Amino acid sequence: ITITAAGAYRLTGTLADGQVVVDTEDSGSVYLILDNASLTNHDGSAIVIDKADLALIVLTKGTTNTVTDGATYAATGDDDPNSAIWSDPDLTILGEGTLNVTGNYNDAINGSDGVVIVSGTINVTAKDDGIRGKDHLAITGGAVTVEAGGDALKSTNDTEVESGFIDISGGTLALTSGSDGFDAATDVIISGGTVTVEAGDAGIHAEPSLAIGDGEVTLARSYAGL
């Protein structure tokens, strides 16, 4: 299923083995409204947002939505999508429903620019990293649970000014990871919310700085704590 125009699109029902692609040159946002949608792709990403001014995944109130990829991918090049939800432009997730994302191949949610979670119940399971925003990852609300074999939350851009950071200003986060709970190429900023981390390595890894101004942070069974 390929979306080629900006606008709002409601997805409901089951896609047992396929892919939803957003590829538009239009100005304006693309809203993917998930309304009890179950999207599975056995040999690639289930949602690929290739081109859009801004992409938003909206979780309809009272619904449960699932996005799952396969354990093997047909396309495995360096620039090919490698997560259950993959976005090249900025991605925002919001709404009052539930989103369950399983990344069987690599990551669960991966944004080449920024990823922002505003609201909703987000449950993530990933073979490697849970939620990755290359330029930035921000969580302002919602309930986010991550179980990751690698890092739970990650931002990797260390070459551009004001990029590579993770910013938590609200919400309830429960993070379990085989590696780091937070892994930021630059800063981790926590100014609100409730955060619990169980990490195989560092609970919070930030370079050069970690700033906690408010909120509640619990690091359990972490290797070095910070």
PDB file of C-alpha atoms in Angstrom:
ATOM      1  CA  ILE A   1       0.000   0.000   0.000  1.00  0.00           C
ATOM      2  CA  THR A   2       1.635   3.243  -1.138  1.00  0.00           C
ATOM      3  CA  ILE A   3       0.429   6.675  -0.017  1.00  0.00           C
ATOM      4  CA  THR A   4       1.425   9.356  -2.508  1.00  0.00           C
ATOM      5  CA  ALA A   5      -0.384  12.462  -1.225  1.00  0.00           C
ATOM      6  CA  ALA A   6      -0.420  14.433   2.017  1.00  0.00           C
ATOM      7  CA  GLY A   7      -3.531  13.978   4.153  1.00  0.00           C
ATOM      8  CA  ALA A   8      -5.098  11.704   6.753  1.00  0.00           C
ATOM      9  CA  TYR A   9      -5.442   7.954   6.203  1.00  0.00           C
ATOM     10  CA  ARG A  10      -7.288   5.583   8.518  1.00  0.00           C
ATOM     11  CA  LEU A  11      -5.900   2.042   8.681  1.00  0.00           C
ATOM     12  CA  THR A  12      -8.057  -0.672  10.215  1.00  0.00           C
ATOM     13  CA  GLY A  13      -8.157  -4.460   9.988  1.00  0.00           C
ATOM     14  CA  THR A  14      -5.359  -6.888   9.218  1.00  0.00           C
ATOM     15  CA  LEU A  15      -2.526  -6.777   6.714  1.00  0.00           C
ATOM     16  CA  ALA A  16      -1.148 -10.293   7.174  1.00  0.00           C
ATOM     17  CA  ASP A  17       1.960  -9.937   5.009  1.00  0.00           C
ATOM     18  CA  GLY A  18       2.605  -6.603   3.347  1.00  0.00           C
ATOM     19  CA  GLN A  19       3.864  -3.074   3.763  1.00  0.00           C
ATOM     20  CA  VAL A  20       2.467   0.439   4.163  1.00  0.00           C
ATOM     21  CA  VAL A  21       4.669   2.983   2.378  1.00  0.00           C
ATOM     22  CA  VAL A  22       4.460   6.779   2.516  1.00  0.00           C
ATOM     23  CA  ASP A  23       6.128   8.395  -0.481  1.00  0.00           C
ATOM     24  CA  THR A  24       4.919  11.909  -1.311  1.00  0.00           C
ATOM     25  CA  GLU A  25       6.472  15.132  -2.546  1.00  0.00           C
ATOM     26  CA  ASP A  26       3.406  17.118  -1.373  1.00  0.00           C
ATOM     27  CA  SER A  27       3.758  19.885   1.165  1.00  0.00           C
ATOM     28  CA  GLY A  28       1.827  19.142   4.340  1.00  0.00           C
ATOM     29  CA  SER A  29       1.692  16.285   6.815  1.00  0.00           C
ATOM     30  CA  VAL A  30       0.723  12.641   6.418  1.00  0.00           C
ATOM     31  CA  TYR A  31      -1.410  11.232   9.239  1.00  0.00           C
ATOM     32  CA  LEU A  32      -1.547   7.443   9.602  1.00  0.00           C
ATOM     33  CA  ILE A  33      -4.553   6.898  11.868  1.00  0.00           C
ATOM     34  CA  LEU A  34      -4.353   3.402  13.342  1.00  0.00           C
ATOM     35  CA  ASP A  35      -7.801   2.093  14.273  1.00  0.00           C
ATOM     36  CA  ASN A  36      -7.429  -1.511  15.500  1.00  0.00           C
ATOM     37  CA  ALA A  37      -4.869  -2.133  12.785  1.00  0.00           C
ATOM     38  CA  SER A  38      -2.592  -5.181  12.630  1.00  0.00           C
ATOM     39  CA  LEU A  39       0.286  -4.762  10.150  1.00  0.00           C
ATOM     40  CA  THR A  40       2.820  -7.522   9.525  1.00  0.00           C
ATOM     41  CA  ASN A  41       5.574  -7.921   6.953  1.00  0.00           C
ATOM     42  CA  HIS A  42       7.443 -11.224   7.019  1.00  0.00           C
ATOM     43  CA  ASP A  43      10.459 -10.048   5.005  1.00  0.00           C
ATOM     44  CA  GLY A  44      10.816  -6.320   5.710  1.00  0.00           C
ATOM     45  CA  SER A  45       9.520  -3.262   7.547  1.00  0.00           C
ATOM     46  CA  ALA A  46       5.759  -3.086   8.057  1.00  0.00           C
ATOM     47  CA  ILE A  47       5.601   0.740   7.896  1.00  0.00           C
ATOM     48  CA  VAL A  48       8.063   2.659   5.714  1.00  0.00           C
ATOM     49  CA  ILE A  49       7.837   6.454   5.632  1.00  0.00           C
ATOM     50  CA  ASP A  50      10.141   7.306   2.776  1.00  0.00           C
ATOM     51  CA  LYS A  51       9.141  10.880   1.874  1.00  0.00           C
ATOM     52  CA  ALA A  52       6.848  13.390   3.601  1.00  0.00           C
ATOM     53  CA  ASP A  53       7.089  16.862   5.094  1.00  0.00           C
ATOM     54  CA  LEU A  54       6.112  15.411   8.454  1.00  0.00           C
ATOM     55  CA  ALA A  55       4.695  12.006   9.365  1.00  0.00           C
ATOM     56  CA  LEU A  56       2.368  11.350  12.280  1.00  0.00           C
ATOM     57  CA  ILE A  57       1.077   8.031  13.601  1.00  0.00           C
ATOM     58  CA  VAL A  58      -2.190   8.625  15.454  1.00  0.00           C
ATOM     59  CA  LEU A  59      -3.506   5.960  17.849  1.00  0.00           C
ATOM     60  CA  THR A  60      -7.292   5.995  17.959  1.00  0.00           C
ATOM     61  CA  LYS A  61      -8.726   6.080  21.477  1.00  0.00           C
ATOM     62  CA  GLY A  62      -9.681   2.669  22.825  1.00  0.00           C
ATOM     63  CA  THR A  63      -7.894   0.686  20.100  1.00  0.00           C
ATOM     64  CA  THR A  64      -4.995  -1.757  20.139  1.00  0.00           C
ATOM     65  CA  ASN A  65      -2.686  -1.695  17.133  1.00  0.00           C
ATOM     66  CA  THR A  66       0.217  -3.990  16.276  1.00  0.00           C
ATOM     67  CA  VAL A  67       3.155  -3.563  13.907  1.00  0.00           C
ATOM     68  CA  THR A  68       5.527  -6.500  13.326  1.00  0.00           C
ATOM     69  CA  ASP A  69       8.397  -7.171  10.951  1.00  0.00           C
ATOM     70  CA  GLY A  70      10.126 -10.411   9.963  1.00  0.00           C
ATOM     71  CA  ALA A  71      13.251 -12.025  11.353  1.00  0.00           C
ATOM     72  CA  THR A  72      14.846 -11.844   7.887  1.00  0.00           C
ATOM     73  CA  TYR A  73      14.664  -9.033   5.300  1.00  0.00           C
ATOM     74  CA  ALA A  74      14.608  -9.267   1.516  1.00  0.00           C
ATOM     75  CA  ALA A  75      16.590  -5.993   1.194  1.00  0.00           C
ATOM     76  CA  THR A  76      19.529  -5.549   3.558  1.00  0.00           C
ATOM     77  CA  GLY A  77      21.582  -2.695   2.059  1.00  0.00           C
ATOM     78  CA  ASP A  78      22.990   0.106   4.207  1.00  0.00           C
ATOM     79  CA  ASP A  79      20.234   2.524   3.155  1.00  0.00           C
ATOM     80  CA  ASP A  80      17.352   0.051   3.283  1.00  0.00           C
ATOM     81  CA  PRO A  81      14.781   0.168   6.105  1.00  0.00           C
ATOM     82  CA  ASN A  82      15.775  -2.080   8.986  1.00  0.00           C
ATOM     83  CA  SER A  83      13.024  -1.796  11.606  1.00  0.00           C
ATOM     84  CA  ALA A  84       9.346  -2.601  12.040  1.00  0.00           C
ATOM     85  CA  ILE A  85       8.514   1.137  11.744  1.00  0.00           C
ATOM     86  CA  TRP A  86      11.052   3.081   9.708  1.00  0.00           C
ATOM     87  CA  SER A  87      10.882   6.791   8.893  1.00  0.00           C
ATOM     88  CA  ASP A  88      13.208   9.012   6.909  1.00  0.00           C
ATOM     89  CA  PRO A  89      11.464  12.335   7.812  1.00  0.00           C
ATOM     90  CA  ASP A  90      10.532  13.451  11.324  1.00  0.00           C
ATOM     91  CA  LEU A  91       8.027  11.088  12.955  1.00  0.00           C
ATOM     92  CA  THR A  92       5.548  11.937  15.713  1.00  0.00           C
ATOM     93  CA  ILE A  93       3.440   9.343  17.567  1.00  0.00           C
ATOM     94  CA  LEU A  94       0.372  10.472  19.498  1.00  0.00           C
ATOM     95  CA  GLY A  95      -3.190   9.543  20.425  1.00  0.00           C
ATOM     96  CA  GLU A  96      -5.029   7.717  23.181  1.00  0.00           C
ATOM     97  CA  GLY A  97      -4.760   4.161  21.901  1.00  0.00           C
ATOM     98  CA  THR A  98      -2.183   1.402  22.248  1.00  0.00           C
ATOM     99  CA  LEU A  99       0.647   0.579  19.844  1.00  0.00           C
ATOM    100  CA  ASN A 100       2.541  -2.714  20.133  1.00  0.00           C
ATOM    101  CA  VAL A 101       5.666  -2.833  17.980  1.00  0.00           C
ATOM    102  CA  THR A 102       7.880  -5.903  17.547  1.00  0.00           C
ATOM    103  CA  GLY A 103      11.219  -5.578  15.793  1.00  0.00           C
ATOM    104  CA  ASN A 104      12.262  -9.147  15.009  1.00  0.00           C
ATOM    105  CA  TYR A 105      15.057  -8.207  12.625  1.00  0.00           C
ATOM    106  CA  ASN A 106      16.809  -5.229  14.233  1.00  0.00           C
ATOM    107  CA  ASP A 107      15.150  -2.153  15.772  1.00  0.00           C
ATOM    108  CA  ALA A 108      11.454  -1.635  16.520  1.00  0.00           C
ATOM    109  CA  ILE A 109      11.064   2.106  15.701  1.00  0.00           C
ATOM    110  CA  ASN A 110      13.792   3.898  13.758  1.00  0.00           C
ATOM    111  CA  GLY A 111      13.804   7.508  12.556  1.00  0.00           C
ATOM    112  CA  SER A 112      16.551   8.885  10.317  1.00  0.00           C
ATOM    113  CA  ASP A 113      15.644  12.395  11.542  1.00  0.00           C
ATOM    114  CA  GLY A 114      13.761  12.864  14.807  1.00  0.00           C
ATOM    115  CA  VAL A 115      11.222  10.738  16.695  1.00  0.00           C
ATOM    116  CA  VAL A 116       8.748  12.364  19.108  1.00  0.00           C
ATOM    117  CA  ILE A 117       6.250  10.500  21.323  1.00  0.00           C
ATOM    118  CA  VAL A 118       3.514  12.782  22.646  1.00  0.00           C
ATOM    119  CA  SER A 119       0.949  10.361  24.084  1.00  0.00           C
ATOM    120  CA  GLY A 120      -0.468   6.870  23.884  1.00  0.00           C
ATOM    121  CA  THR A 121       0.534   3.495  25.273  1.00  0.00           C
ATOM    122  CA  ILE A 122       3.610   2.309  23.367  1.00  0.00           C
ATOM    123  CA  ASN A 123       4.900  -1.225  23.958  1.00  0.00           C
ATOM    124  CA  VAL A 124       8.111  -2.071  22.128  1.00  0.00           C
ATOM    125  CA  THR A 125      10.050  -5.325  21.811  1.00  0.00           C
ATOM    126  CA  ALA A 126      13.213  -5.335  19.702  1.00  0.00           C
ATOM    127  CA  LYS A 127      16.025  -7.687  18.810  1.00  0.00           C
ATOM    128  CA  ASP A 128      18.429  -4.733  18.910  1.00  0.00           C
ATOM    129  CA  ASP A 129      17.458  -1.135  19.772  1.00  0.00           C
ATOM    130  CA  GLY A 130      13.961  -0.257  20.907  1.00  0.00           C
ATOM    131  CA  ILE A 131      13.342   3.338  19.762  1.00  0.00           C
ATOM    132  CA  ARG A 132      15.975   5.214  17.780  1.00  0.00           C
ATOM    133  CA  GLY A 133      15.870   8.806  16.547  1.00  0.00           C
ATOM    134  CA  LYS A 134      19.082   9.674  14.753  1.00  0.00           C
ATOM    135  CA  ASP A 135      18.854  13.460  15.154  1.00  0.00           C
ATOM    136  CA  HIS A 136      16.817  13.412  18.372  1.00  0.00           C
ATOM    137  CA  LEU A 137      14.405  11.372  20.420  1.00  0.00           C
ATOM    138  CA  ALA A 138      11.862  13.213  22.576  1.00  0.00           C
ATOM    139  CA  ILE A 139       9.137  11.834  24.833  1.00  0.00           C
ATOM    140  CA  THR A 140       6.685  14.345  26.287  1.00  0.00           C
ATOM    141  CA  GLY A 141       3.960  12.010  27.580  1.00  0.00           C
ATOM    142  CA  GLY A 142       2.314   8.629  27.344  1.00  0.00           C
ATOM    143  CA  ALA A 143       3.279   5.250  28.756  1.00  0.00           C
ATOM    144  CA  VAL A 144       6.306   3.740  27.022  1.00  0.00           C
ATOM    145  CA  THR A 145       7.565   0.224  27.715  1.00  0.00           C
ATOM    146  CA  VAL A 146      10.663  -1.076  25.937  1.00  0.00           C
ATOM    147  CA  GLU A 147      12.306  -4.494  26.018  1.00  0.00           C
ATOM    148  CA  ALA A 148      15.393  -4.410  23.817  1.00  0.00           C
ATOM    149  CA  GLY A 149      18.317  -6.709  23.205  1.00  0.00           C
ATOM    150  CA  GLY A 150      20.465  -3.649  22.498  1.00  0.00           C
ATOM    151  CA  ASP A 151      19.787  -0.111  23.715  1.00  0.00           C
ATOM    152  CA  ALA A 152      16.268   0.847  24.808  1.00  0.00           C
ATOM    153  CA  LEU A 153      16.342   4.525  23.677  1.00  0.00           C
ATOM    154  CA  LYS A 154      18.980   5.797  21.276  1.00  0.00           C
ATOM    155  CA  SER A 155      20.077   8.899  19.342  1.00  0.00           C
ATOM    156  CA  THR A 156      23.209   8.688  17.228  1.00  0.00           C
ATOM    157  CA  ASN A 157      23.935  11.946  15.343  1.00  0.00           C
ATOM    158  CA  ASP A 158      27.264  13.239  16.657  1.00  0.00           C
ATOM    159  CA  THR A 159      28.200  15.306  13.598  1.00  0.00           C
ATOM    160  CA  GLU A 160      25.559  18.085  13.585  1.00  0.00           C
ATOM    161  CA  VAL A 161      25.075  20.851  16.138  1.00  0.00           C
ATOM    162  CA  GLU A 162      22.092  20.379  18.466  1.00  0.00           C
ATOM    163  CA  SER A 163      21.534  16.787  17.380  1.00  0.00           C
ATOM    164  CA  GLY A 164      22.068  13.362  18.902  1.00  0.00           C
ATOM    165  CA  PHE A 165      20.142  14.048  22.116  1.00  0.00           C
ATOM    166  CA  ILE A 166      17.375  12.322  24.098  1.00  0.00           C
ATOM    167  CA  ASP A 167      14.858  14.603  25.857  1.00  0.00           C
ATOM    168  CA  ILE A 168      12.309  13.259  28.364  1.00  0.00           C
ATOM    169  CA  SER A 169       9.850  15.848  29.686  1.00  0.00           C
ATOM    170  CA  GLY A 170       6.913  13.653  30.705  1.00  0.00           C
ATOM    171  CA  GLY A 171       5.288  10.264  30.579  1.00  0.00           C
ATOM    172  CA  THR A 172       5.986   6.950  32.276  1.00  0.00           C
ATOM    173  CA  LEU A 173       8.904   4.952  30.906  1.00  0.00           C
ATOM    174  CA  ALA A 174       9.810   1.356  31.773  1.00  0.00           C
ATOM    175  CA  LEU A 175      12.994   0.366  29.956  1.00  0.00           C
ATOM    176  CA  THR A 176      14.683  -3.036  29.927  1.00  0.00           C
ATOM    177  CA  SER A 177      17.749  -3.484  27.753  1.00  0.00           C
ATOM    178  CA  GLY A 178      20.608  -5.843  27.112  1.00  0.00           C
ATOM    179  CA  SER A 179      22.935  -2.888  26.599  1.00  0.00           C
ATOM    180  CA  ASP A 180      22.244   0.755  27.623  1.00  0.00           C
ATOM    181  CA  GLY A 181      18.912   2.110  28.791  1.00  0.00           C
ATOM    182  CA  PHE A 182      19.649   5.528  27.261  1.00  0.00           C
ATOM    183  CA  ASP A 183      22.389   5.909  24.656  1.00  0.00           C
ATOM    184  CA  ALA A 184      22.806   9.469  23.359  1.00  0.00           C
ATOM    185  CA  ALA A 185      25.560  10.689  21.066  1.00  0.00           C
ATOM    186  CA  THR A 186      25.348  14.046  22.869  1.00  0.00           C
ATOM    187  CA  ASP A 187      23.029  14.880  25.782  1.00  0.00           C
ATOM    188  CA  VAL A 188      20.340  13.185  27.850  1.00  0.00           C
ATOM    189  CA  ILE A 189      17.894  15.696  29.341  1.00  0.00           C
ATOM    190  CA  ILE A 190      15.206  14.599  31.833  1.00  0.00           C
ATOM    191  CA  SER A 191      12.864  17.337  33.048  1.00  0.00           C
ATOM    192  CA  GLY A 192       9.778  15.342  34.023  1.00  0.00           C
ATOM    193  CA  GLY A 193       8.055  11.997  34.011  1.00  0.00           C
ATOM    194  CA  THR A 194       8.800   8.708  35.730  1.00  0.00           C
ATOM    195  CA  VAL A 195      11.656   6.617  34.353  1.00  0.00           C
ATOM    196  CA  THR A 196      12.664   3.097  35.382  1.00  0.00           C
ATOM    197  CA  VAL A 197      15.666   1.430  33.753  1.00  0.00           C
ATOM    198  CA  GLU A 198      17.014  -2.101  33.982  1.00  0.00           C
ATOM    199  CA  ALA A 199      20.087  -2.274  31.770  1.00  0.00           C
ATOM    200  CA  GLY A 200      22.746  -4.836  31.031  1.00  0.00           C
ATOM    201  CA  ASP A 201      25.332  -2.066  30.661  1.00  0.00           C
ATOM    202  CA  ALA A 202      24.917   1.627  31.555  1.00  0.00           C
ATOM    203  CA  GLY A 203      21.526   2.828  32.693  1.00  0.00           C
ATOM    204  CA  ILE A 204      22.187   6.221  31.069  1.00  0.00           C
ATOM    205  CA  HIS A 205      25.026   6.826  28.623  1.00  0.00           C
ATOM    206  CA  ALA A 206      25.363  10.452  27.533  1.00  0.00           C
ATOM    207  CA  GLU A 207      28.209  12.409  25.949  1.00  0.00           C
ATOM    208  CA  PRO A 208      28.992  15.042  26.955  1.00  0.00           C
ATOM    209  CA  SER A 209      26.309  15.655  29.562  1.00  0.00           C
ATOM    210  CA  LEU A 210      23.358  14.352  31.555  1.00  0.00           C
ATOM    211  CA  ALA A 211      20.893  16.864  32.995  1.00  0.00           C
ATOM    212  CA  ILE A 212      18.099  15.833  35.366  1.00  0.00           C
ATOM    213  CA  GLY A 213      15.962  18.808  36.391  1.00  0.00           C
ATOM    214  CA  ASP A 214      12.784  17.086  37.555  1.00  0.00           C
ATOM    215  CA  GLY A 215      10.940  13.795  37.421  1.00  0.00           C
ATOM    216  CA  GLU A 216      11.705  10.465  39.039  1.00  0.00           C
ATOM    217  CA  VAL A 217      14.499   8.246  37.759  1.00  0.00           C
ATOM    218  CA  THR A 218      15.237   4.716  39.001  1.00  0.00           C
ATOM    219  CA  LEU A 219      18.215   2.748  37.713  1.00  0.00           C
ATOM    220  CA  ALA A 220      18.025  -0.914  38.652  1.00  0.00           C
ATOM    221  CA  ARG A 221      20.646  -3.586  38.108  1.00  0.00           C
ATOM    222  CA  SER A 222      22.619  -1.349  35.765  1.00  0.00           C
ATOM    223  CA  TYR A 223      26.318  -1.898  35.126  1.00  0.00           C
ATOM    224  CA  ALA A 224      27.632   1.571  35.934  1.00  0.00           C
ATOM    225  CA  GLY A 225      24.455   3.500  36.663  1.00  0.00           C
ATOM    226  CA  LEU A 226      25.433   6.496  34.520  1.00  0.00           C
TER     227      LEU A 226
END
